[in-house]
Every structure is written in C-alpha cells, then in structure tokens.
Amino acid sequence: MTLPAEDEAPSPALTATQTALAAEHAAVYGYGVLGGRIAGKRRTEASAAYDGHRARRDALMRTVRDLGGAPVAADAAYALPFAVTDTVSALRLAAVLEDRVAGVYSDLVRATEGPARADAAGALREAAVRAARWRGGNVAFPGLAERAPGAGPAEKTGPVEAAGADGTG
C-alpha cells in the first residue's frame, strides 16, 4: 500500500469513507440519546441499530487506516435536529439518523468500487430498511436527500451536513 504524500489531496474513497465514519459517530450518539425514550420491542430494535452502527463505525475506522488516513474522531456531543422528549420524537430521530446515514453511504457507493462498494451498498440498504421501519413507510430513493418527501431546495444537504457535522444537525 502506498500512503498519500502530505501535500496530496485525499482520494474520493478516503473522503467519502471519512464522511461515512463521521455519520456513524453521529448515529451512535443519536441512538444513545433516543434509547432512553423507547420501551419494549422498539427498544430492542433501537439497541440492535445502535450495535449495528457501532460495528459499522469500527469497520470504517479500519478502512480509513487502510486507505492511509487518520480516522476522524467523534465529537463530544452532537446537536440534535429537535428535542427528544418522548417515544414519538425518539422514533422520529431514529428515522432521521438512518436517512442521514443512508445519504453518506450513497456517496460512498459512488466513490468506491469492488468489495468496498458492495459493503457501502449493504450499509445503504440496512439504513434504508431501518429508516422505513422507524418511519412506518419508505422513500423512493433512499440516500438521496433531494428525493425525500417534502425536500425543497433549502432542505438539500451535502455529506457534511447529512452527517450532522455542520453543528446545526
């Protein structure tokens, strides 16, 4: 493996992988917040999603290193898009988190090839399925914010905003 020179721009695959890692950090945080507001069977689903995002996060950290980068660190806290005060808002947050993760995995699918693309496509599919379960319905093009219901021009997000890294999350 050849590591990039310090003055070399990171590859599109490394950039997209770092963005996916940032999104997974945010998802792990978000599930930590919403987990305390959900009970019963839905809590079991939230716990499984939390574990899944932790596993994806850890795998992405290894991938970033394999691509010659230093994994982006998790923030101490993330701004939530709305207050999570009850089960309804917790379920809504879970759907938002999955939509955001699907968006960055969509970018990762475009930036990679071979086994890395297959892994990214699998992660996109998992996020889309979880989002549909949390929302109670699906969207036509998971991972594409501009195709989401009600998305107007002001609601389109890039990978950084989708990951919640813009601070407005």
Short mmCIF file of N, CA and C in Angstrom, two decimals:
data_model
loop_
_atom_site.label_atom_id
_atom_site.label_comp_id
_atom_site.label_asym_id
_atom_site.label_seq_id
_atom_site.Cartn_x
_atom_site.Cartn_y
_atom_site.Cartn_z
N MET A 1 0.85 -1.18 0.00
CA MET A 1 0.00 0.00 0.00
C MET A 1 0.89 1.23 0.00
N THR A 2 0.55 2.19 -0.84
CA THR A 2 1.27 3.45 -0.90
C THR A 2 0.46 4.51 -0.18
N LEU A 3 1.08 5.16 0.77
CA LEU A 3 0.40 6.22 1.51
C LEU A 3 0.49 7.52 0.73
N PRO A 4 -0.56 8.36 0.76
CA PRO A 4 -0.51 9.62 0.04
C PRO A 4 0.48 10.58 0.67
N ALA A 5 1.12 11.39 -0.16
CA ALA A 5 2.03 12.41 0.34
C ALA A 5 1.22 13.46 1.10
N GLU A 6 1.89 14.17 2.00
CA GLU A 6 1.18 15.15 2.82
C GLU A 6 0.52 16.24 2.00
N ASP A 7 1.13 16.60 0.86
CA ASP A 7 0.56 17.67 0.03
C ASP A 7 -0.46 17.16 -0.97
N GLU A 8 -0.66 15.84 -1.00
CA GLU A 8 -1.61 15.22 -1.92
C GLU A 8 -3.02 15.28 -1.34
N ALA A 9 -3.98 15.57 -2.19
CA ALA A 9 -5.38 15.57 -1.74
C ALA A 9 -5.81 14.13 -1.48
N PRO A 10 -6.66 13.93 -0.46
CA PRO A 10 -7.13 12.56 -0.21
C PRO A 10 -7.98 12.07 -1.38
N SER A 11 -7.98 10.76 -1.56
CA SER A 11 -8.76 10.17 -2.64
C SER A 11 -10.25 10.36 -2.36
N PRO A 12 -11.07 10.32 -3.42
CA PRO A 12 -12.52 10.40 -3.19
C PRO A 12 -13.02 9.28 -2.26
N ALA A 13 -12.41 8.10 -2.37
CA ALA A 13 -12.82 6.99 -1.50
C ALA A 13 -12.51 7.30 -0.04
N LEU A 14 -11.33 7.89 0.24
CA LEU A 14 -10.98 8.23 1.61
C LEU A 14 -11.89 9.33 2.14
N THR A 15 -12.15 10.34 1.32
CA THR A 15 -13.02 11.44 1.75
C THR A 15 -14.42 10.92 2.07
N ALA A 16 -14.98 10.08 1.20
CA ALA A 16 -16.32 9.54 1.42
C ALA A 16 -16.34 8.60 2.63
N THR A 17 -15.26 7.85 2.83
CA THR A 17 -15.19 6.95 3.98
C THR A 17 -15.13 7.75 5.27
N GLN A 18 -14.36 8.83 5.29
CA GLN A 18 -14.30 9.69 6.48
C GLN A 18 -15.68 10.30 6.77
N THR A 19 -16.39 10.70 5.72
CA THR A 19 -17.72 11.28 5.91
C THR A 19 -18.68 10.23 6.46
N ALA A 20 -18.59 9.00 5.95
CA ALA A 20 -19.43 7.92 6.48
C ALA A 20 -19.08 7.64 7.94
N LEU A 21 -17.80 7.69 8.27
CA LEU A 21 -17.38 7.49 9.65
C LEU A 21 -17.96 8.58 10.55
N ALA A 22 -17.91 9.83 10.09
CA ALA A 22 -18.49 10.93 10.88
C ALA A 22 -19.98 10.71 11.08
N ALA A 23 -20.67 10.23 10.06
CA ALA A 23 -22.10 9.95 10.18
C ALA A 23 -22.37 8.82 11.17
N GLU A 24 -21.52 7.82 11.15
CA GLU A 24 -21.70 6.71 12.10
C GLU A 24 -21.44 7.18 13.54
N HIS A 25 -20.44 8.06 13.73
CA HIS A 25 -20.23 8.62 15.07
C HIS A 25 -21.51 9.33 15.54
N ALA A 26 -22.10 10.13 14.65
CA ALA A 26 -23.31 10.88 14.99
C ALA A 26 -24.49 9.93 15.26
N ALA A 27 -24.59 8.86 14.47
CA ALA A 27 -25.68 7.89 14.67
C ALA A 27 -25.54 7.18 16.01
N VAL A 28 -24.33 6.79 16.37
CA VAL A 28 -24.10 6.13 17.66
C VAL A 28 -24.53 7.07 18.79
N TYR A 29 -24.15 8.34 18.69
CA TYR A 29 -24.55 9.32 19.70
C TYR A 29 -26.08 9.44 19.74
N GLY A 30 -26.69 9.59 18.56
CA GLY A 30 -28.14 9.77 18.49
C GLY A 30 -28.91 8.60 19.06
N TYR A 31 -28.46 7.39 18.77
CA TYR A 31 -29.13 6.21 19.33
C TYR A 31 -28.94 6.15 20.84
N GLY A 32 -27.82 6.65 21.34
CA GLY A 32 -27.62 6.72 22.78
C GLY A 32 -28.63 7.65 23.43
N VAL A 33 -28.96 8.73 22.74
CA VAL A 33 -29.95 9.68 23.25
C VAL A 33 -31.35 9.09 23.18
N LEU A 34 -31.73 8.54 22.06
CA LEU A 34 -33.11 8.09 21.88
C LEU A 34 -33.41 6.77 22.58
N GLY A 35 -32.38 5.99 22.87
CA GLY A 35 -32.59 4.69 23.51
C GLY A 35 -33.31 4.77 24.84
N GLY A 36 -33.10 5.84 25.57
CA GLY A 36 -33.76 6.01 26.86
C GLY A 36 -35.21 6.43 26.76
N ARG A 37 -35.67 6.75 25.57
CA ARG A 37 -37.05 7.22 25.38
C ARG A 37 -37.95 6.18 24.72
N ILE A 38 -37.41 5.00 24.46
CA ILE A 38 -38.18 3.95 23.78
C ILE A 38 -38.25 2.74 24.70
N ALA A 39 -39.41 2.09 24.73
CA ALA A 39 -39.59 0.91 25.57
C ALA A 39 -40.04 -0.28 24.74
N GLY A 40 -39.97 -1.44 25.33
CA GLY A 40 -40.49 -2.66 24.72
C GLY A 40 -39.73 -3.12 23.49
N LYS A 41 -40.49 -3.64 22.53
CA LYS A 41 -39.91 -4.19 21.31
C LYS A 41 -39.11 -3.15 20.55
N ARG A 42 -39.60 -1.93 20.52
CA ARG A 42 -38.90 -0.86 19.79
C ARG A 42 -37.54 -0.57 20.44
N ARG A 43 -37.45 -0.76 21.76
CA ARG A 43 -36.17 -0.56 22.43
C ARG A 43 -35.17 -1.61 21.99
N THR A 44 -35.64 -2.84 21.80
CA THR A 44 -34.78 -3.91 21.30
C THR A 44 -34.28 -3.57 19.90
N GLU A 45 -35.16 -3.03 19.06
CA GLU A 45 -34.77 -2.61 17.71
C GLU A 45 -33.74 -1.49 17.78
N ALA A 46 -33.95 -0.54 18.68
CA ALA A 46 -33.01 0.58 18.83
C ALA A 46 -31.65 0.07 19.30
N SER A 47 -31.66 -0.88 20.21
CA SER A 47 -30.41 -1.45 20.70
C SER A 47 -29.66 -2.17 19.59
N ALA A 48 -30.39 -2.91 18.76
CA ALA A 48 -29.77 -3.61 17.63
C ALA A 48 -29.19 -2.60 16.62
N ALA A 49 -29.92 -1.52 16.38
CA ALA A 49 -29.43 -0.48 15.46
C ALA A 49 -28.18 0.18 16.04
N TYR A 50 -28.19 0.46 17.33
CA TYR A 50 -27.03 1.05 18.00
C TYR A 50 -25.81 0.15 17.82
N ASP A 51 -25.99 -1.15 18.08
CA ASP A 51 -24.89 -2.10 17.92
C ASP A 51 -24.41 -2.16 16.47
N GLY A 52 -25.36 -2.13 15.54
CA GLY A 52 -25.00 -2.14 14.13
C GLY A 52 -24.19 -0.92 13.72
N HIS A 53 -24.58 0.24 14.22
CA HIS A 53 -23.83 1.46 13.89
C HIS A 53 -22.45 1.45 14.54
N ARG A 54 -22.35 0.91 15.73
CA ARG A 54 -21.02 0.80 16.36
C ARG A 54 -20.12 -0.12 15.54
N ALA A 55 -20.66 -1.22 15.06
CA ALA A 55 -19.86 -2.15 14.26
C ALA A 55 -19.44 -1.50 12.93
N ARG A 56 -20.36 -0.79 12.29
CA ARG A 56 -20.01 -0.09 11.04
C ARG A 56 -18.95 0.98 11.31
N ARG A 57 -19.11 1.71 12.42
CA ARG A 57 -18.14 2.74 12.78
C ARG A 57 -16.75 2.13 12.93
N ASP A 58 -16.66 1.02 13.64
CA ASP A 58 -15.37 0.38 13.86
C ASP A 58 -14.76 -0.12 12.55
N ALA A 59 -15.59 -0.67 11.68
CA ALA A 59 -15.10 -1.14 10.38
C ALA A 59 -14.61 0.04 9.53
N LEU A 60 -15.34 1.15 9.57
CA LEU A 60 -14.92 2.32 8.80
C LEU A 60 -13.61 2.89 9.32
N MET A 61 -13.38 2.83 10.62
CA MET A 61 -12.11 3.29 11.17
C MET A 61 -10.96 2.47 10.61
N ARG A 62 -11.15 1.16 10.51
CA ARG A 62 -10.12 0.29 9.92
C ARG A 62 -9.92 0.63 8.45
N THR A 63 -11.02 0.88 7.74
CA THR A 63 -10.93 1.20 6.32
C THR A 63 -10.18 2.50 6.09
N VAL A 64 -10.46 3.50 6.90
CA VAL A 64 -9.75 4.78 6.78
C VAL A 64 -8.26 4.55 6.94
N ARG A 65 -7.88 3.77 7.94
CA ARG A 65 -6.45 3.47 8.14
C ARG A 65 -5.87 2.73 6.95
N ASP A 66 -6.63 1.77 6.42
CA ASP A 66 -6.17 1.02 5.25
C ASP A 66 -5.97 1.93 4.04
N LEU A 67 -6.76 3.00 3.96
CA LEU A 67 -6.64 3.94 2.85
C LEU A 67 -5.57 5.00 3.11
N GLY A 68 -4.88 4.89 4.24
CA GLY A 68 -3.79 5.81 4.55
C GLY A 68 -4.18 7.05 5.32
N GLY A 69 -5.38 7.08 5.87
CA GLY A 69 -5.83 8.25 6.61
C GLY A 69 -5.86 8.01 8.10
N ALA A 70 -6.09 9.08 8.83
CA ALA A 70 -6.31 9.02 10.27
C ALA A 70 -7.81 9.19 10.49
N PRO A 71 -8.46 8.22 11.11
CA PRO A 71 -9.92 8.29 11.29
C PRO A 71 -10.35 9.57 12.00
N VAL A 72 -11.40 10.19 11.47
CA VAL A 72 -11.98 11.37 12.10
C VAL A 72 -12.52 10.96 13.46
N ALA A 73 -12.27 11.78 14.46
CA ALA A 73 -12.72 11.49 15.81
C ALA A 73 -14.18 11.89 15.99
N ALA A 74 -14.83 11.23 16.93
CA ALA A 74 -16.21 11.60 17.27
C ALA A 74 -16.20 12.91 18.03
N ASP A 75 -17.25 13.69 17.83
CA ASP A 75 -17.43 14.90 18.63
C ASP A 75 -17.87 14.49 20.03
N ALA A 76 -17.67 15.38 20.99
CA ALA A 76 -18.11 15.10 22.35
C ALA A 76 -19.63 15.00 22.42
N ALA A 77 -20.31 15.81 21.61
CA ALA A 77 -21.77 15.81 21.55
C ALA A 77 -22.19 16.30 20.18
N TYR A 78 -23.41 16.01 19.81
CA TYR A 78 -23.95 16.42 18.51
C TYR A 78 -25.25 17.17 18.73
N ALA A 79 -25.46 18.21 17.94
CA ALA A 79 -26.73 18.94 18.01
C ALA A 79 -27.81 18.08 17.38
N LEU A 80 -28.88 17.88 18.10
CA LEU A 80 -30.00 17.10 17.57
C LEU A 80 -30.91 18.02 16.76
N PRO A 81 -31.60 17.48 15.75
CA PRO A 81 -32.45 18.33 14.91
C PRO A 81 -33.71 18.82 15.62
N PHE A 82 -34.05 18.20 16.75
CA PHE A 82 -35.21 18.60 17.55
C PHE A 82 -35.08 17.93 18.91
N ALA A 83 -35.85 18.39 19.87
CA ALA A 83 -35.80 17.81 21.22
C ALA A 83 -36.39 16.40 21.20
N VAL A 84 -35.75 15.51 21.91
CA VAL A 84 -36.23 14.13 22.03
C VAL A 84 -36.75 13.98 23.46
N THR A 85 -38.08 14.06 23.57
CA THR A 85 -38.71 14.07 24.89
C THR A 85 -39.62 12.89 25.17
N ASP A 86 -39.94 12.12 24.13
CA ASP A 86 -40.87 11.01 24.30
C ASP A 86 -40.63 9.97 23.21
N THR A 87 -41.44 8.92 23.22
CA THR A 87 -41.27 7.84 22.24
C THR A 87 -41.47 8.33 20.81
N VAL A 88 -42.45 9.17 20.60
CA VAL A 88 -42.73 9.66 19.24
C VAL A 88 -41.54 10.42 18.68
N SER A 89 -40.97 11.33 19.46
CA SER A 89 -39.82 12.09 18.97
C SER A 89 -38.58 11.20 18.86
N ALA A 90 -38.47 10.19 19.71
CA ALA A 90 -37.34 9.26 19.61
C ALA A 90 -37.41 8.45 18.32
N LEU A 91 -38.61 7.99 17.98
CA LEU A 91 -38.78 7.25 16.72
C LEU A 91 -38.50 8.14 15.52
N ARG A 92 -38.93 9.38 15.60
CA ARG A 92 -38.66 10.34 14.52
C ARG A 92 -37.16 10.58 14.38
N LEU A 93 -36.44 10.71 15.49
CA LEU A 93 -35.00 10.89 15.43
C LEU A 93 -34.32 9.67 14.82
N ALA A 94 -34.77 8.48 15.18
CA ALA A 94 -34.18 7.27 14.60
C ALA A 94 -34.31 7.28 13.08
N ALA A 95 -35.47 7.67 12.56
CA ALA A 95 -35.66 7.74 11.10
C ALA A 95 -34.74 8.79 10.48
N VAL A 96 -34.60 9.94 11.13
CA VAL A 96 -33.71 10.99 10.62
C VAL A 96 -32.26 10.50 10.61
N LEU A 97 -31.83 9.86 11.68
CA LEU A 97 -30.46 9.34 11.72
C LEU A 97 -30.21 8.37 10.58
N GLU A 98 -31.16 7.47 10.36
CA GLU A 98 -30.98 6.48 9.29
C GLU A 98 -30.99 7.14 7.91
N ASP A 99 -31.83 8.15 7.73
CA ASP A 99 -31.83 8.87 6.45
C ASP A 99 -30.48 9.53 6.20
N ARG A 100 -29.92 10.13 7.24
CA ARG A 100 -28.62 10.80 7.10
C ARG A 100 -27.52 9.80 6.81
N VAL A 101 -27.53 8.68 7.49
CA VAL A 101 -26.54 7.64 7.25
C VAL A 101 -26.69 7.10 5.83
N ALA A 102 -27.92 6.89 5.39
CA ALA A 102 -28.15 6.41 4.03
C ALA A 102 -27.56 7.39 3.02
N GLY A 103 -27.70 8.67 3.27
CA GLY A 103 -27.16 9.67 2.36
C GLY A 103 -25.66 9.58 2.19
N VAL A 104 -24.94 9.41 3.29
CA VAL A 104 -23.48 9.34 3.17
C VAL A 104 -23.04 8.01 2.58
N TYR A 105 -23.78 6.95 2.84
CA TYR A 105 -23.44 5.68 2.20
C TYR A 105 -23.72 5.73 0.70
N SER A 106 -24.71 6.48 0.30
CA SER A 106 -24.95 6.69 -1.12
C SER A 106 -23.72 7.33 -1.78
N ASP A 107 -23.15 8.32 -1.10
CA ASP A 107 -21.92 8.96 -1.59
C ASP A 107 -20.76 7.97 -1.61
N LEU A 108 -20.68 7.11 -0.59
CA LEU A 108 -19.61 6.13 -0.53
C LEU A 108 -19.73 5.10 -1.65
N VAL A 109 -20.94 4.73 -1.98
CA VAL A 109 -21.15 3.81 -3.11
C VAL A 109 -20.57 4.43 -4.39
N ARG A 110 -20.84 5.72 -4.60
CA ARG A 110 -20.34 6.40 -5.79
C ARG A 110 -18.83 6.54 -5.81
N ALA A 111 -18.20 6.61 -4.64
CA ALA A 111 -16.77 6.89 -4.56
C ALA A 111 -15.89 5.65 -4.53
N THR A 112 -16.50 4.47 -4.43
CA THR A 112 -15.71 3.25 -4.28
C THR A 112 -16.05 2.26 -5.37
N GLU A 113 -15.30 1.16 -5.35
CA GLU A 113 -15.57 0.08 -6.30
C GLU A 113 -15.24 -1.25 -5.64
N GLY A 114 -15.63 -2.32 -6.29
CA GLY A 114 -15.34 -3.66 -5.79
C GLY A 114 -16.00 -3.96 -4.46
N PRO A 115 -15.26 -4.68 -3.58
CA PRO A 115 -15.82 -5.05 -2.28
C PRO A 115 -16.22 -3.85 -1.42
N ALA A 116 -15.47 -2.75 -1.52
CA ALA A 116 -15.83 -1.56 -0.73
C ALA A 116 -17.18 -1.01 -1.18
N ARG A 117 -17.43 -1.03 -2.47
CA ARG A 117 -18.73 -0.57 -2.98
C ARG A 117 -19.84 -1.50 -2.52
N ALA A 118 -19.59 -2.80 -2.54
CA ALA A 118 -20.60 -3.76 -2.08
C ALA A 118 -20.91 -3.54 -0.60
N ASP A 119 -19.88 -3.30 0.22
CA ASP A 119 -20.11 -3.03 1.64
C ASP A 119 -20.92 -1.75 1.83
N ALA A 120 -20.58 -0.71 1.07
CA ALA A 120 -21.30 0.57 1.18
C ALA A 120 -22.76 0.39 0.75
N ALA A 121 -22.99 -0.37 -0.31
CA ALA A 121 -24.35 -0.62 -0.77
C ALA A 121 -25.14 -1.40 0.28
N GLY A 122 -24.50 -2.34 0.95
CA GLY A 122 -25.15 -3.08 2.02
C GLY A 122 -25.52 -2.18 3.19
N ALA A 123 -24.61 -1.26 3.53
CA ALA A 123 -24.88 -0.32 4.62
C ALA A 123 -26.02 0.63 4.23
N LEU A 124 -26.05 1.07 2.98
CA LEU A 124 -27.13 1.92 2.48
C LEU A 124 -28.46 1.18 2.59
N ARG A 125 -28.48 -0.06 2.18
CA ARG A 125 -29.71 -0.86 2.25
C ARG A 125 -30.17 -1.02 3.70
N GLU A 126 -29.24 -1.34 4.60
CA GLU A 126 -29.60 -1.51 6.01
C GLU A 126 -30.19 -0.23 6.59
N ALA A 127 -29.57 0.91 6.27
CA ALA A 127 -30.07 2.19 6.79
C ALA A 127 -31.45 2.50 6.21
N ALA A 128 -31.65 2.21 4.94
CA ALA A 128 -32.95 2.48 4.31
C ALA A 128 -34.05 1.61 4.92
N VAL A 129 -33.73 0.36 5.19
CA VAL A 129 -34.71 -0.54 5.81
C VAL A 129 -35.04 -0.08 7.23
N ARG A 130 -34.00 0.28 8.00
CA ARG A 130 -34.27 0.77 9.36
C ARG A 130 -35.08 2.06 9.32
N ALA A 131 -34.75 2.97 8.41
CA ALA A 131 -35.50 4.24 8.32
C ALA A 131 -36.96 3.95 8.00
N ALA A 132 -37.22 3.03 7.08
CA ALA A 132 -38.60 2.70 6.73
C ALA A 132 -39.34 2.10 7.93
N ARG A 133 -38.66 1.28 8.70
CA ARG A 133 -39.30 0.70 9.88
C ARG A 133 -39.62 1.76 10.93
N TRP A 134 -38.66 2.66 11.16
CA TRP A 134 -38.90 3.71 12.15
C TRP A 134 -39.99 4.66 11.67
N ARG A 135 -39.99 4.98 10.40
CA ARG A 135 -40.94 5.95 9.84
C ARG A 135 -42.31 5.33 9.61
N GLY A 136 -42.33 4.03 9.38
CA GLY A 136 -43.59 3.38 9.05
C GLY A 136 -43.88 3.42 7.56
N GLY A 137 -42.90 3.75 6.77
CA GLY A 137 -43.02 3.80 5.31
C GLY A 137 -41.66 4.11 4.71
N ASN A 138 -41.56 3.94 3.41
CA ASN A 138 -40.27 4.14 2.79
C ASN A 138 -40.26 5.36 1.87
N VAL A 139 -39.09 5.64 1.31
CA VAL A 139 -38.94 6.70 0.32
C VAL A 139 -38.48 6.06 -0.97
N ALA A 140 -38.76 6.72 -2.09
CA ALA A 140 -38.44 6.14 -3.39
C ALA A 140 -36.95 5.96 -3.62
N PHE A 141 -36.15 6.92 -3.19
CA PHE A 141 -34.71 6.87 -3.43
C PHE A 141 -33.96 7.07 -2.12
N PRO A 142 -33.83 6.02 -1.30
CA PRO A 142 -33.14 6.19 -0.02
C PRO A 142 -31.71 6.64 -0.25
N GLY A 143 -31.26 7.56 0.59
CA GLY A 143 -29.91 8.07 0.47
C GLY A 143 -29.79 9.31 -0.37
N LEU A 144 -30.85 9.69 -1.05
CA LEU A 144 -30.82 10.89 -1.87
C LEU A 144 -31.76 11.92 -1.25
N ALA A 145 -31.19 12.85 -0.53
CA ALA A 145 -31.98 13.84 0.21
C ALA A 145 -32.91 14.61 -0.70
N GLU A 146 -32.47 14.89 -1.92
CA GLU A 146 -33.31 15.69 -2.83
C GLU A 146 -34.55 14.93 -3.30
N ARG A 147 -34.59 13.61 -3.09
CA ARG A 147 -35.74 12.80 -3.48
C ARG A 147 -36.66 12.49 -2.31
N ALA A 148 -36.26 12.90 -1.11
CA ALA A 148 -37.07 12.60 0.08
C ALA A 148 -38.36 13.41 0.04
N PRO A 149 -39.44 12.88 0.62
CA PRO A 149 -40.70 13.61 0.64
C PRO A 149 -40.53 14.96 1.31
N GLY A 150 -41.05 16.00 0.69
CA GLY A 150 -41.03 17.34 1.26
C GLY A 150 -39.71 18.06 1.16
N ALA A 151 -38.74 17.47 0.49
CA ALA A 151 -37.42 18.11 0.38
C ALA A 151 -37.47 19.19 -0.69
N GLY A 152 -37.35 20.41 -0.24
CA GLY A 152 -37.26 21.53 -1.16
C GLY A 152 -35.81 21.91 -1.33
N PRO A 153 -35.53 22.92 -2.16
CA PRO A 153 -34.14 23.31 -2.40
C PRO A 153 -33.38 23.65 -1.12
N ALA A 154 -34.01 24.24 -0.14
CA ALA A 154 -33.32 24.61 1.09
C ALA A 154 -33.02 23.40 1.96
N GLU A 155 -33.69 22.27 1.70
CA GLU A 155 -33.50 21.09 2.54
C GLU A 155 -32.46 20.13 1.99
N LYS A 156 -31.90 20.41 0.82
CA LYS A 156 -30.88 19.53 0.26
C LYS A 156 -29.62 19.66 1.10
N THR A 157 -28.98 18.54 1.35
CA THR A 157 -27.80 18.56 2.16
C THR A 157 -26.66 17.86 1.45
N GLY A 158 -25.47 18.27 1.78
CA GLY A 158 -24.28 17.59 1.32
C GLY A 158 -23.87 16.57 2.36
N PRO A 159 -22.78 15.84 2.10
CA PRO A 159 -22.37 14.80 3.03
C PRO A 159 -22.02 15.31 4.42
N VAL A 160 -21.42 16.49 4.51
CA VAL A 160 -21.04 17.02 5.83
C VAL A 160 -22.29 17.36 6.63
N GLU A 161 -23.23 18.07 6.00
CA GLU A 161 -24.46 18.42 6.70
C GLU A 161 -25.25 17.16 7.02
N ALA A 162 -25.27 16.19 6.11
CA ALA A 162 -26.02 14.97 6.34
C ALA A 162 -25.47 14.20 7.52
N ALA A 163 -24.16 14.31 7.74
CA ALA A 163 -23.55 13.60 8.86
C ALA A 163 -23.78 14.32 10.17
N GLY A 164 -24.34 15.53 10.12
CA GLY A 164 -24.56 16.30 11.32
C GLY A 164 -23.33 17.07 11.75
N ALA A 165 -22.32 17.14 10.89
CA ALA A 165 -21.06 17.78 11.25
C ALA A 165 -21.09 19.29 11.09
N ASP A 166 -22.18 19.84 10.61
CA ASP A 166 -22.22 21.29 10.43
C ASP A 166 -22.63 22.03 11.70
N GLY A 167 -22.95 21.27 12.75
CA GLY A 167 -23.31 21.88 14.03
C GLY A 167 -24.77 22.25 14.13
N THR A 168 -25.52 22.19 13.00
CA THR A 168 -26.93 22.51 13.06
C THR A 168 -27.76 21.26 13.16
N GLY A 169 -27.13 20.09 12.91
CA GLY A 169 -27.60 18.76 12.91
C GLY A 169 -28.95 18.42 13.09
#
